[in-house]
Amino acid sequence: MWQRQYSVGDSIPLSLVSRNASGTPTLPDSAPVAEIYDSSGSQVGSDISLPIRDRYGRDSAGTTNCYFGRTFRLNSSFAAGRYMILYKWIISSVTYESTDHFDVAYAGDADGCVISMGAYPTPVGHAVAYDTESGKTLRGLRPH
Amino acid sequence: MPTSLSTTRATDEPSSRVLTARNDVLIANGLEAVKRDDGISSALENAGIPLAVNGSFTGAWGTAGSISGTYYYAFRYIDDEGIPGALSVLQSDTAASESTISYTNIPTSSDSRVAGRQIFRSTAGQSTELYLDVQIDDNSTTSANSTKSDATLSDPTNTRLRIDAPDGLVNARRFGVPPDHMGHLAYHSNRVIASGSVPYSVGHAIVTNGSATVTIVGGTVASVMDGRKFNVQGSTAEYTIDSVDTGANTLTLSVNYAGTTDKFAPYTVHKGKEEWRRLRFTYPGEPESWYTNDAVDIDADYSAEQRVIAHYSFNSFVYVATQTRTYRWTFANDPAIGDFYPTEERGLLNKRCYCYVENYVACMDREGIYLFNGGTANPVSNVISDFLREKVFWHNAKWFHAASIPSEETVKFFVCLDGSRYPRHSVCFNYRTLRWWWEEYPWPIASSVSVPVASRKEMLYGGPQEMVLIGSKYADLPDQQRDLSARYSVSAATQLSVTLSSPDWLEEADVALGPIAIVSGRGKGQARQVLGANASTGVVKIDRPWNIQPDTTSKAVLGAVPYLMATKVFEVLPGSEAPGLELTVTPTDHDASLDVLNYYNYRATATDLSQRSLSEGEWKVTEGRPEAEFNIGRTQTVGSMTDAEWDGNVRFPLELGHDGRGPATVRHLQIEVQGYQARDQVVLHGLDVNGVE
């Protein structure tokens, strides 16, 4: 499935329901893994383990939902172009795979969203300090 | 250009910041050591000076002389401002007619903030008060000597340090480090107070029966987890974490895991239940003096619902909030002997879901939004409780936050109304008119802060792409030029792009990441995010495909901010003339329009207002489309005539069409006004509906 176009710094959803050959949701032998490849087939970054979501959730038939997912922030390694997400999971030693695709269309800022902010006076002017999704803390002076 | 202070902060929890009496800022998130920003340095430092631990530190008397007696000594670390850490444990040595005490193996600190050490020594035979014996202005020297006599040590000009104050309170060891497990800081009565022990549950854990090793998947193991507790959710068994491996992302428990092996165990790492309802505080006037015993607890209820979320200072008291209750904490000089008084059974959703509004604190908990005056809670959101209950995605409530905008007499609570991680919506309340509305943003708004700009307070918002946005009446794009065209004609389009005629932005960055909307013609009503905008060709790339591809009949607006207003449901007066409406707006200086939709008898879909396309003066209806589109520009062209000074008033008959039914079947009527605002602000002064009540 093609997701959409993103810019660097956006967070993309990585998610799957681990199913067996019959299509029945089944807990895998270990956490599924997502690998992201660019259009030339080169893997970008390292494998991404997907944690389980809603561990004890059940569908109407009482089956564990087996839903794994997390968000992944596109860092500066992602140039403009099309990418493929390859999901892998193993059930009883059998490997299963599925794919997603997305495009990166804009350079953006790899540091992502500003998740915390504070404002305070400093000896050199009023400052705004903020934290980003990438783990940076920055301080700017004299807003606007 | 902002200064980068750190690149390795934990991001699973928002930070709390407090300005101290020293004009330093302490920053806490409960997942790492509390940091300090002095506003000048280009890096954050650890708040607090490390505890001095003796290790192999030794003082030994030698060389013949006249000094005799038992002497007690200890050391502490200091930073470059002279801020000290807690004193080490006292050691002693006896002099027998000797002259020199030699200190060896003086510990150094791995904390880069440590700039020196101070060694203190008593006079002979007492250990109540020590005096500065050796000052070392570096973090590397490991030996030093002293020949100071008692008279020199106790000279009034010399620095002295009582172990305990005359009233018995701790003195020399009050300079502890801030608690790294508490995620909220606030300032009150010359002290910094910490609360909100942060539980960590990101991802899942791999636990194996009989093994002490726990692997965390999808979360981050931090060094501060060493010594904390580990629980598998649903189990009462609690394990102490003996050590951590941040590289392998594993925890080692102090004993083997005794529960059932689970490769996907939901878990929690936390400081310990005793910290859940605890507040810790500093020595007055010393924001980095956190004595470990300076703490108070509110009543013992260790259910997760009653974990302290945050506290805030209001009307000379401190209010401590759990998820479901708020306590007033009163104390005179010593917080340790204050009292907690329960107030309302309303609490806080998280540590950012409160803001100050005139004489109140506007708060949000799971029940909704209320105004708190320190004693009673006014549940102002009761009128929209259905909306909050049905629309809000509480799963990511950790990232909700509140903003007060005094210039607009509005408070906004940023929430998730979709499945996004960070809020893309806000629930807004004008506390003067008591009106509610909600707003949707093209990007996540994950944080907010109030700053003084010119002579008033403005809100800054944390957006995507490291954007810090200032709220204003107009759409605010990064580096937006104010002379962008009001609307553009579309000359071509693909699934993922549109080509605009006469592009007038200078650089792609002027419009990138902002919204674009089709406001007229084919594809009207669609909005997308701009991901690329060629200033030469006018090609604008968008994030998601058009549902209906625009064509040359379409007009687009860059930086478009959608608005929607809905009236109440009117009842059509029996026997009245056919309903009609009269709009009064401020004419815009540039091309602009708004749409009016009409809903009959509680239908979910709008009524087609015309069976055929029709236009008359300021309005037009298009066959197959439900809305009546109103041109609200100051210059109106009707046929061959141009009115350059339209008065902003238009009447529109509602009897056209009705899906082929006669007006007699219409009993109830609701009007919606909607559109996109960009270049000019759309101001609706009046909407009169005739023939209804």
PDB file of N, CA and C in Angstrom, chain B residues 570-579 663-664 666-669 689-693:
ATOM      1  N   PHE B 570     -33.105  26.042  13.580  1.00  0.00           N
ATOM      2  CA  PHE B 570     -34.263  26.916  13.672  1.00  0.00           C
ATOM      3  C   PHE B 570     -35.541  26.136  13.348  1.00  0.00           C
ATOM      4  N   GLU B 571     -36.620  26.631  13.868  1.00  0.00           N
ATOM      5  CA  GLU B 571     -37.913  26.056  13.492  1.00  0.00           C
ATOM      6  C   GLU B 571     -38.593  27.037  12.554  1.00  0.00           C
ATOM      7  N   VAL B 572     -39.031  26.530  11.413  1.00  0.00           N
ATOM      8  CA  VAL B 572     -39.687  27.384  10.435  1.00  0.00           C
ATOM      9  C   VAL B 572     -41.059  27.768  10.963  1.00  0.00           C
ATOM     10  N   LEU B 573     -41.350  29.061  10.926  1.00  0.00           N
ATOM     11  CA  LEU B 573     -42.633  29.535  11.429  1.00  0.00           C
ATOM     12  C   LEU B 573     -43.746  29.135  10.466  1.00  0.00           C
ATOM     13  N   PRO B 574     -44.795  28.522  10.981  1.00  0.00           N
ATOM     14  CA  PRO B 574     -45.888  28.130  10.087  1.00  0.00           C
ATOM     15  C   PRO B 574     -46.558  29.352   9.513  1.00  0.00           C
ATOM     16  N   GLY B 575     -46.857  29.270   8.241  1.00  0.00           N
ATOM     17  CA  GLY B 575     -47.561  30.368   7.599  1.00  0.00           C
ATOM     18  C   GLY B 575     -46.675  31.564   7.326  1.00  0.00           C
ATOM     19  N   SER B 576     -45.400  31.489   7.577  1.00  0.00           N
ATOM     20  CA  SER B 576     -44.525  32.638   7.331  1.00  0.00           C
ATOM     21  C   SER B 576     -44.145  32.675   5.866  1.00  0.00           C
ATOM     22  N   GLU B 577     -43.565  33.762   5.439  1.00  0.00           N
ATOM     23  CA  GLU B 577     -43.043  33.832   4.088  1.00  0.00           C
ATOM     24  C   GLU B 577     -41.877  32.860   3.972  1.00  0.00           C
ATOM     25  N   ALA B 578     -41.548  32.526   2.755  1.00  0.00           N
ATOM     26  CA  ALA B 578     -40.483  31.551   2.521  1.00  0.00           C
ATOM     27  C   ALA B 578     -39.200  32.020   3.194  1.00  0.00           C
ATOM     28  N   PRO B 579     -38.508  31.080   3.850  1.00  0.00           N
ATOM     29  CA  PRO B 579     -37.298  31.493   4.556  1.00  0.00           C
ATOM     30  C   PRO B 579     -36.262  32.074   3.608  1.00  0.00           C
ATOM     31  N   PRO B 663     -41.699  24.233   0.331  1.00  0.00           N
ATOM     32  CA  PRO B 663     -41.255  24.732   1.624  1.00  0.00           C
ATOM     33  C   PRO B 663     -42.137  24.272   2.777  1.00  0.00           C
ATOM     34  N   ALA B 664     -43.346  23.865   2.525  1.00  0.00           N
ATOM     35  CA  ALA B 664     -44.218  23.466   3.621  1.00  0.00           C
ATOM     36  C   ALA B 664     -43.700  22.248   4.348  1.00  0.00           C
ATOM     37  N   VAL B 666     -40.628  21.744   5.086  1.00  0.00           N
ATOM     38  CA  VAL B 666     -39.444  22.067   5.857  1.00  0.00           C
ATOM     39  C   VAL B 666     -39.873  22.541   7.233  1.00  0.00           C
ATOM     40  N   ARG B 667     -39.511  21.829   8.243  1.00  0.00           N
ATOM     41  CA  ARG B 667     -39.908  22.200   9.595  1.00  0.00           C
ATOM     42  C   ARG B 667     -38.739  22.785  10.370  1.00  0.00           C
ATOM     43  N   HIS B 668     -37.529  22.168  10.156  1.00  0.00           N
ATOM     44  CA  HIS B 668     -36.348  22.612  10.875  1.00  0.00           C
ATOM     45  C   HIS B 668     -35.242  22.954   9.894  1.00  0.00           C
ATOM     46  N   LEU B 669     -34.465  23.941  10.256  1.00  0.00           N
ATOM     47  CA  LEU B 669     -33.494  24.510   9.335  1.00  0.00           C
ATOM     48  C   LEU B 669     -32.229  24.876  10.096  1.00  0.00           C
ATOM     49  N   VAL B 689     -31.795  35.075   9.542  1.00  0.00           N
ATOM     50  CA  VAL B 689     -32.596  34.070   8.850  1.00  0.00           C
ATOM     51  C   VAL B 689     -34.055  34.453   9.033  1.00  0.00           C
ATOM     52  N   ASN B 690     -34.725  34.686   7.936  1.00  0.00           N
ATOM     53  CA  ASN B 690     -36.119  35.136   7.990  1.00  0.00           C
ATOM     54  C   ASN B 690     -37.067  33.954   8.021  1.00  0.00           C
ATOM     55  N   GLY B 691     -38.173  34.161   8.697  1.00  0.00           N
ATOM     56  CA  GLY B 691     -39.223  33.150   8.684  1.00  0.00           C
ATOM     57  C   GLY B 691     -38.968  31.983   9.607  1.00  0.00           C
ATOM     58  N   VAL B 692     -38.101  32.147  10.562  1.00  0.00           N
ATOM     59  CA  VAL B 692     -37.800  31.058  11.498  1.00  0.00           C
ATOM     60  C   VAL B 692     -37.773  31.609  12.908  1.00  0.00           C
ATOM     61  N   GLU B 693     -37.751  30.709  13.843  1.00  0.00           N
ATOM     62  CA  GLU B 693     -37.518  31.133  15.225  1.00  0.00           C
ATOM     63  C   GLU B 693     -36.562  30.145  15.886  1.00  0.00           C
TER      64      GLU B 693
END
